Coordinates of C-alpha atoms and ligand atoms in Angstrom, one line a residue:
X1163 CA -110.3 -42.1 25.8
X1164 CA -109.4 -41.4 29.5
X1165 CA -110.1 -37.6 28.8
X1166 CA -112.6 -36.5 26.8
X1167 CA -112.9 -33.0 24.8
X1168 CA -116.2 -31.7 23.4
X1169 CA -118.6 -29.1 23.0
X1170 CA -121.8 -28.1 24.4
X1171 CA -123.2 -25.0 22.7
X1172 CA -121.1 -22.4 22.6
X1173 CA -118.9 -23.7 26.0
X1174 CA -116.5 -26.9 25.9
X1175 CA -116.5 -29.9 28.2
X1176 CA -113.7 -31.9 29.2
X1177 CA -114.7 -35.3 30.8
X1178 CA -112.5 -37.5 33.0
X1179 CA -113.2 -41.1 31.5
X1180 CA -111.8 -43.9 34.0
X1181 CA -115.0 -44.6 36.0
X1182 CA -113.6 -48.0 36.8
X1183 CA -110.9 -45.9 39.1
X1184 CA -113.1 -43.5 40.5
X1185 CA -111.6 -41.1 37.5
X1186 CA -108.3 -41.2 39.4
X1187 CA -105.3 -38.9 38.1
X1188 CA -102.4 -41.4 36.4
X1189 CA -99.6 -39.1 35.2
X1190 CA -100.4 -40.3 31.7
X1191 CA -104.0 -38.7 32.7
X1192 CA -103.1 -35.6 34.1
X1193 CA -100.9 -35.3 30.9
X1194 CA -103.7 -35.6 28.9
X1195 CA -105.8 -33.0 30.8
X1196 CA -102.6 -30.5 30.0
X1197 CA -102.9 -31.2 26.2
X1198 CA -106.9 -30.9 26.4
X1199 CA -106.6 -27.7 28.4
X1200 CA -104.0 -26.3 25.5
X1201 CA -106.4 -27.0 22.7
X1202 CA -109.3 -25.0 24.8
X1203 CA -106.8 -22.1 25.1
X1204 CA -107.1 -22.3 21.3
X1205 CA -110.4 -22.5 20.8
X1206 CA -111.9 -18.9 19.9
X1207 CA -115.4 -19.8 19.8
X1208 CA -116.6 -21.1 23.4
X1209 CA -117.2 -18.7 25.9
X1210 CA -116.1 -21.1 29.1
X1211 CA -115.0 -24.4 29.7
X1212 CA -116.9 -27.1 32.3
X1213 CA -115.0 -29.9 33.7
X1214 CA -116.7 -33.2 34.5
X1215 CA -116.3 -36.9 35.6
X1216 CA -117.4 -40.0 34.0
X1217 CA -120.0 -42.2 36.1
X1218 CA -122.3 -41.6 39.1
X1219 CA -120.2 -42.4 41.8
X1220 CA -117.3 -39.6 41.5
X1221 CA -115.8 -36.4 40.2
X1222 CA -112.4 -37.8 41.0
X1223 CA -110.9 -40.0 43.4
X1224 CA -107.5 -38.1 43.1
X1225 CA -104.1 -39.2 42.6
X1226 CA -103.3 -42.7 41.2
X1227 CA -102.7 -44.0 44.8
X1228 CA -101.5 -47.1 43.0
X1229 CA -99.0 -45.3 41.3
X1230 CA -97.9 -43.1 43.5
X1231 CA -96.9 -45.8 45.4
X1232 CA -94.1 -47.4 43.6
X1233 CA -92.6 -44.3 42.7
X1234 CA -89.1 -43.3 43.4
X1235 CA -88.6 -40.0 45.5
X1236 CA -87.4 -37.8 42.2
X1237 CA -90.0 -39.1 40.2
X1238 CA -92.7 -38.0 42.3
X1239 CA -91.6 -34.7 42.9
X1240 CA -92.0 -34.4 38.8
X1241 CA -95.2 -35.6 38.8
X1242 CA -96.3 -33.5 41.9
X1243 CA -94.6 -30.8 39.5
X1244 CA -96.8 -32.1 36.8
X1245 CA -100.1 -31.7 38.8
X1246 CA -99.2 -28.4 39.7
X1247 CA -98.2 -27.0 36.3
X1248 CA -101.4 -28.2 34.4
X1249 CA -103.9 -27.0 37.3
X1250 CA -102.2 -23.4 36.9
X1251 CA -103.1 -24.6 33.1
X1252 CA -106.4 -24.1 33.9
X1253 CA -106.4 -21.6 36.6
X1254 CA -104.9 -19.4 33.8
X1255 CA -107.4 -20.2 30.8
X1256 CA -108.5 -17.4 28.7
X1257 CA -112.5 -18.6 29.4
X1258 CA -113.9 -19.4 33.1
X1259 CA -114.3 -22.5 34.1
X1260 CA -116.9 -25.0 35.8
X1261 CA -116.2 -28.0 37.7
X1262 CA -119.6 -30.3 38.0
X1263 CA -118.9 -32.2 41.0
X1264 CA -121.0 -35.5 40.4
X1265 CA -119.7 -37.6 43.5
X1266 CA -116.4 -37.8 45.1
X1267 CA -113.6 -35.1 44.7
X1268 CA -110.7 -36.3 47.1
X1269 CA -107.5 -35.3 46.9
X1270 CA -106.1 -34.7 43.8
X1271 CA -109.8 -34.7 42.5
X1272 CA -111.0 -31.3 44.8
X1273 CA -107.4 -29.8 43.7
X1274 CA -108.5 -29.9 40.1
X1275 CA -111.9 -28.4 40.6
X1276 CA -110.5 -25.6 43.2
X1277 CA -108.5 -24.9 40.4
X1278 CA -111.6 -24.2 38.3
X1279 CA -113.2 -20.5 38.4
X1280 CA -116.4 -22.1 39.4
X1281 CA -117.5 -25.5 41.5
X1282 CA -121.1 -26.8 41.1
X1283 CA -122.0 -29.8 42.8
X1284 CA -124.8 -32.2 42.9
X1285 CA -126.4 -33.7 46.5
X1286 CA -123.9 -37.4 46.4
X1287 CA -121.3 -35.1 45.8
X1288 CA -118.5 -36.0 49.3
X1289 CA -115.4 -33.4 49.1
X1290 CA -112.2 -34.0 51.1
X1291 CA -108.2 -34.1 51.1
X1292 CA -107.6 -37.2 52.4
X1293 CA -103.9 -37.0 51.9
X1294 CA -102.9 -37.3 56.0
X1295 CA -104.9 -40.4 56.4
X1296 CA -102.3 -41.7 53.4
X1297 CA -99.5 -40.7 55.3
X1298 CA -99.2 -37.7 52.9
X1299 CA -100.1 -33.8 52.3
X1300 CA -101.6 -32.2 49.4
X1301 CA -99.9 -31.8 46.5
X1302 CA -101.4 -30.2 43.3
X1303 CA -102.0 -26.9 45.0
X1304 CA -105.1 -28.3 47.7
X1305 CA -102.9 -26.2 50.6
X1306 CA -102.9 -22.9 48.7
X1307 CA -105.8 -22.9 46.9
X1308 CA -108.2 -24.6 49.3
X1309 CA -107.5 -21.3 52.1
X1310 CA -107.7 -18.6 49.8
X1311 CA -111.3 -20.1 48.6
X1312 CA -112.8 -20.9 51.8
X1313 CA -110.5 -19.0 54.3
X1314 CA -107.3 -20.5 56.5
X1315 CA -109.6 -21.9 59.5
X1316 CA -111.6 -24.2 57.7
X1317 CA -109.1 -25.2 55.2
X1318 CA -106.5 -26.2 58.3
X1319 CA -110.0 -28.6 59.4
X1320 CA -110.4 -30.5 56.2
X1321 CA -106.4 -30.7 55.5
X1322 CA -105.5 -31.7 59.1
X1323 CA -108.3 -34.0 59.3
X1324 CA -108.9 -35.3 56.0
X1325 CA -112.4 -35.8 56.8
X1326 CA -114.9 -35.6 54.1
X1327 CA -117.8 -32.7 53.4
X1328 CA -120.8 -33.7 52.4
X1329 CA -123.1 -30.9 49.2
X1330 CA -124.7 -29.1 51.8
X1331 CA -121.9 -28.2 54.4
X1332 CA -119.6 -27.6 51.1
X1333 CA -122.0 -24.8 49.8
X1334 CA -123.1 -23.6 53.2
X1335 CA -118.5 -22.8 54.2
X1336 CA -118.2 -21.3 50.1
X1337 CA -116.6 -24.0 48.7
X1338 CA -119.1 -24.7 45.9
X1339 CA -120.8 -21.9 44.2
X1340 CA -124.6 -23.7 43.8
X1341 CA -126.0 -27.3 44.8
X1342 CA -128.1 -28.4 41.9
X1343 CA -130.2 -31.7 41.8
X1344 CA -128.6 -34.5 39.9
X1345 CA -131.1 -34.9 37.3
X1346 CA -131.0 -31.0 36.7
X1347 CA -127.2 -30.9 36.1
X1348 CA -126.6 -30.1 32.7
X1349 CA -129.3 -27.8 32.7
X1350 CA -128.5 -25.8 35.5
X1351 CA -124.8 -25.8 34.3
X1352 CA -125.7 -24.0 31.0
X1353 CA -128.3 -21.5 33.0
X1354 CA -124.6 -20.5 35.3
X1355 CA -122.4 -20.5 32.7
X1356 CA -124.3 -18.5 30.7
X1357 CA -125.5 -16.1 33.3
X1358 CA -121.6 -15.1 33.5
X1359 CA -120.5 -15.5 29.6
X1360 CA -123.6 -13.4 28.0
X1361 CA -120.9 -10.8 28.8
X1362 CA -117.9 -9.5 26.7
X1363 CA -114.9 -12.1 26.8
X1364 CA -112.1 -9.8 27.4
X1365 CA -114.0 -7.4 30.0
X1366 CA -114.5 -11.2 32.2
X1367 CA -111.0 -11.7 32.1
X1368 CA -110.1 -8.8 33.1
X1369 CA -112.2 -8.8 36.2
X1370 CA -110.9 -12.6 36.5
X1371 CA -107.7 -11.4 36.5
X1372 CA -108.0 -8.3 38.9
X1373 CA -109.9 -10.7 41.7
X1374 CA -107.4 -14.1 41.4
X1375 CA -104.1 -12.1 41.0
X1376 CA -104.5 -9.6 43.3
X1377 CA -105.8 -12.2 45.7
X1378 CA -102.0 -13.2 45.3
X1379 CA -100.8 -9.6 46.0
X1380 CA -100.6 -7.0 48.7
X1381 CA -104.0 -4.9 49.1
X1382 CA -102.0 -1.9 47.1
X1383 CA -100.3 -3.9 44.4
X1384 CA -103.7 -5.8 44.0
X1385 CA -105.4 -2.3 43.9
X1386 CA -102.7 -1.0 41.5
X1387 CA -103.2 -4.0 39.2
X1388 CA -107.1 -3.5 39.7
X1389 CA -106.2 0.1 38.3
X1390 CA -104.6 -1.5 35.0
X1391 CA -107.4 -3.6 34.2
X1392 CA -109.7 -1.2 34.7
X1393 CA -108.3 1.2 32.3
X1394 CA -107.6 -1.8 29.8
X1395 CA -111.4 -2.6 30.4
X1396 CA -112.5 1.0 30.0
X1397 CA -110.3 0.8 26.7
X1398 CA -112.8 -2.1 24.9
X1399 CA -115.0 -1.5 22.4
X1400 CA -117.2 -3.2 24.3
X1401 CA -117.3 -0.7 27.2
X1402 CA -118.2 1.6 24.6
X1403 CA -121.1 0.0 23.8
X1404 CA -122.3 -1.1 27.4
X1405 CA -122.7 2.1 28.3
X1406 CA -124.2 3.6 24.7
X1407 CA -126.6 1.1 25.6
X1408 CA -127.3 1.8 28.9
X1409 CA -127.9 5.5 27.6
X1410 CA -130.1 4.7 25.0
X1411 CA -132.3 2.4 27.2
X1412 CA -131.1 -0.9 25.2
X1413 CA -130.0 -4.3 25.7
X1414 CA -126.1 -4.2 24.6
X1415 CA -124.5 -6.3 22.2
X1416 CA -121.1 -7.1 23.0
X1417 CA -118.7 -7.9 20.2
X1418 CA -115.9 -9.6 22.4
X1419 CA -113.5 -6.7 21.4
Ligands
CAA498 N1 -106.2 -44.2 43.1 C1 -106.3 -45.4 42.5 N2 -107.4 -46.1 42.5 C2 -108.5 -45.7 43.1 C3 -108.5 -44.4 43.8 C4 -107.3 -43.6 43.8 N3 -107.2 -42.4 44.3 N4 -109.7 -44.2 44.3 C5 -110.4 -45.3 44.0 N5 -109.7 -46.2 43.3 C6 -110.1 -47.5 42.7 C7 -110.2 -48.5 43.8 O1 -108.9 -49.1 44.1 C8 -111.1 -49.5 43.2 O2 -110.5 -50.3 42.3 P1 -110.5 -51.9 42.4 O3 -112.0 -52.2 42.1 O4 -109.6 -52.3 41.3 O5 -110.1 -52.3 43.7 C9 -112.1 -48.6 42.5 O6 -111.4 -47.4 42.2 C10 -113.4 -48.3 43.2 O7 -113.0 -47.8 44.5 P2 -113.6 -48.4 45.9 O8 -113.8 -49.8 45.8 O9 -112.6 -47.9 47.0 O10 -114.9 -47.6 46.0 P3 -115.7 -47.2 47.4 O11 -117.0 -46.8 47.0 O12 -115.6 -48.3 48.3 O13 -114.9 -46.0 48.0 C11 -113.7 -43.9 47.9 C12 -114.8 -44.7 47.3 C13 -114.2 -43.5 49.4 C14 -113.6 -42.6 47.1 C15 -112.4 -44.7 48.0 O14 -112.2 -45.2 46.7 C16 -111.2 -43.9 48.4 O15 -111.0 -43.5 49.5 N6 -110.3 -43.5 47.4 C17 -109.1 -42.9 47.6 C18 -109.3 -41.4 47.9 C19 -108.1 -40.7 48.2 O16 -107.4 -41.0 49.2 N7 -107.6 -39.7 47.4 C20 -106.4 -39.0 47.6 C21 -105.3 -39.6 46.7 S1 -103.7 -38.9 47.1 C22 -103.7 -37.4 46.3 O17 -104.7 -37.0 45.6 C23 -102.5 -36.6 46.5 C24 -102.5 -35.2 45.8 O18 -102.6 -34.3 46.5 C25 -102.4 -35.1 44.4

């Protein structure tokens, strides 16, 4: 199968599965992802979701360049459409996310993991939005999302250019959360997720929430929705017991309520 969807532990993992295209995004592909990311949104029991690529040699080489090609001009604004749609899919999952950046993530490939919570990546990993060199701009979100992660000055370097970042210049400008050897990957994976999802489910989205929404917003709307969520977390039996705990000198033990 072209995308994978299991579990490790308590988190899921969905795999892109085409290493004889670099894991490149076919429409049927990215269709797939968009019916793999609906079932995580069902699944109650795993406490975040990591997204991987197949292979050594890449995350994801992108967009089907290939298809994209032949395509008439309607079509490919629905598929751009598509792209879009599913990687809000998973910019709006109930559970964090992790992308594990094993190699290349061009194009279409770094829009998918930017619109992950969390990027890790290992030292082969190369990052990059090629799309000017193809004649073409980003198109599954890589001109919004790239700015607001690593600010407007560097994103206008890598889009404009199209030249590619190597691990450590992609952790050193934010746009990876931690470089991990390659051999350590899984490992290291669970040791983030978990350092994150050891808290209460609903109190993490909420401060999901208040951070990437209001990063959308005005300072006072974001500050006014940072007020709701607040009260919504203060509201959770687990706040109740987080600080019960912390009064009675304890570990807590959230409920995920
Ligand atoms: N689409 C379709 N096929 C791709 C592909 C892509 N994006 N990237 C790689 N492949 C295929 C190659 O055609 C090749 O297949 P064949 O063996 O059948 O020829 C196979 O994967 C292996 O690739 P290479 O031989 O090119 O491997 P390499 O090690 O020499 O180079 C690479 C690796 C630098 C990543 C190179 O493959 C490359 O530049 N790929 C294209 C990257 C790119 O431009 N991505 C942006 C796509 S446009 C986009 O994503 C728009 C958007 O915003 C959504």
């Amino acid at each position: 199968m072209p995308v994978e969807l299991k579990r490790i532990e308590e988190f899921a993992c969905l795999t892109l599965n085409r290493p004889e295209a670099l894991n490149a995004l076919s429409f049927d592909i990215l269709r797939q992802i968009g019916q793999a990311l609906d079932e995580v949104a069902t699944m109650r029991d795993i406490r975040a979701l990591f997204i991987t690529g197949t292979g050594s040699k890449a995350f994801c080489a992108g967009a089907d360049i290939k298809e994209l090609r032949n395509r008439p001009l309607a079509e490919q604004r629905r598929g751009a459409a598509l792209g879009q749609q599913v990687f809000a899919r998973l910019d709006r999952l109930p559970v964090a996310s992790v992308a594990l950046v094993n190699g290349y993530a061009f194009g279409g490939g770094l829009e998918l993991a930017l619109a992950a919570t969390f990027r890790l990546c290992t030292p082969n990993a190369v990052f990059g939005l090629p799309e000017v060199t193809l004649g073409l701009i980003p198109g599954y979100g890589g001109t919004q999302r790239l700015p607001r992660a690593i600010g407007e000055a560097r994103a206008l370097d890598m889009i404009l250019s199209g030249r590619p970042v190597k691990a450590e210049e992609a952790e050193r400008i934010g746009l990876v959360h931690r470089l991990v050897e390659k051999e350590a990957l899984l490992e290291e994976s669970l040791a983030f997720a978990r350092r994150f999802s050891c808290h209460s489910l609903p109190v993490l989205e909420f401060a999901r929430r208040a951070v990437q929404r209001g990063m959308e917003l005005p300072l006072d709307q974001g500050l006014q929705l940072e007020m709701e969520l607040s009260t919504l977390a203060f509201r959770t039996a687990d706040a109740e017991e987080g600080m019960r705990a912390f009064e009675e000198k304890r570990k807590p033990e959230f409920k995920d309520v």
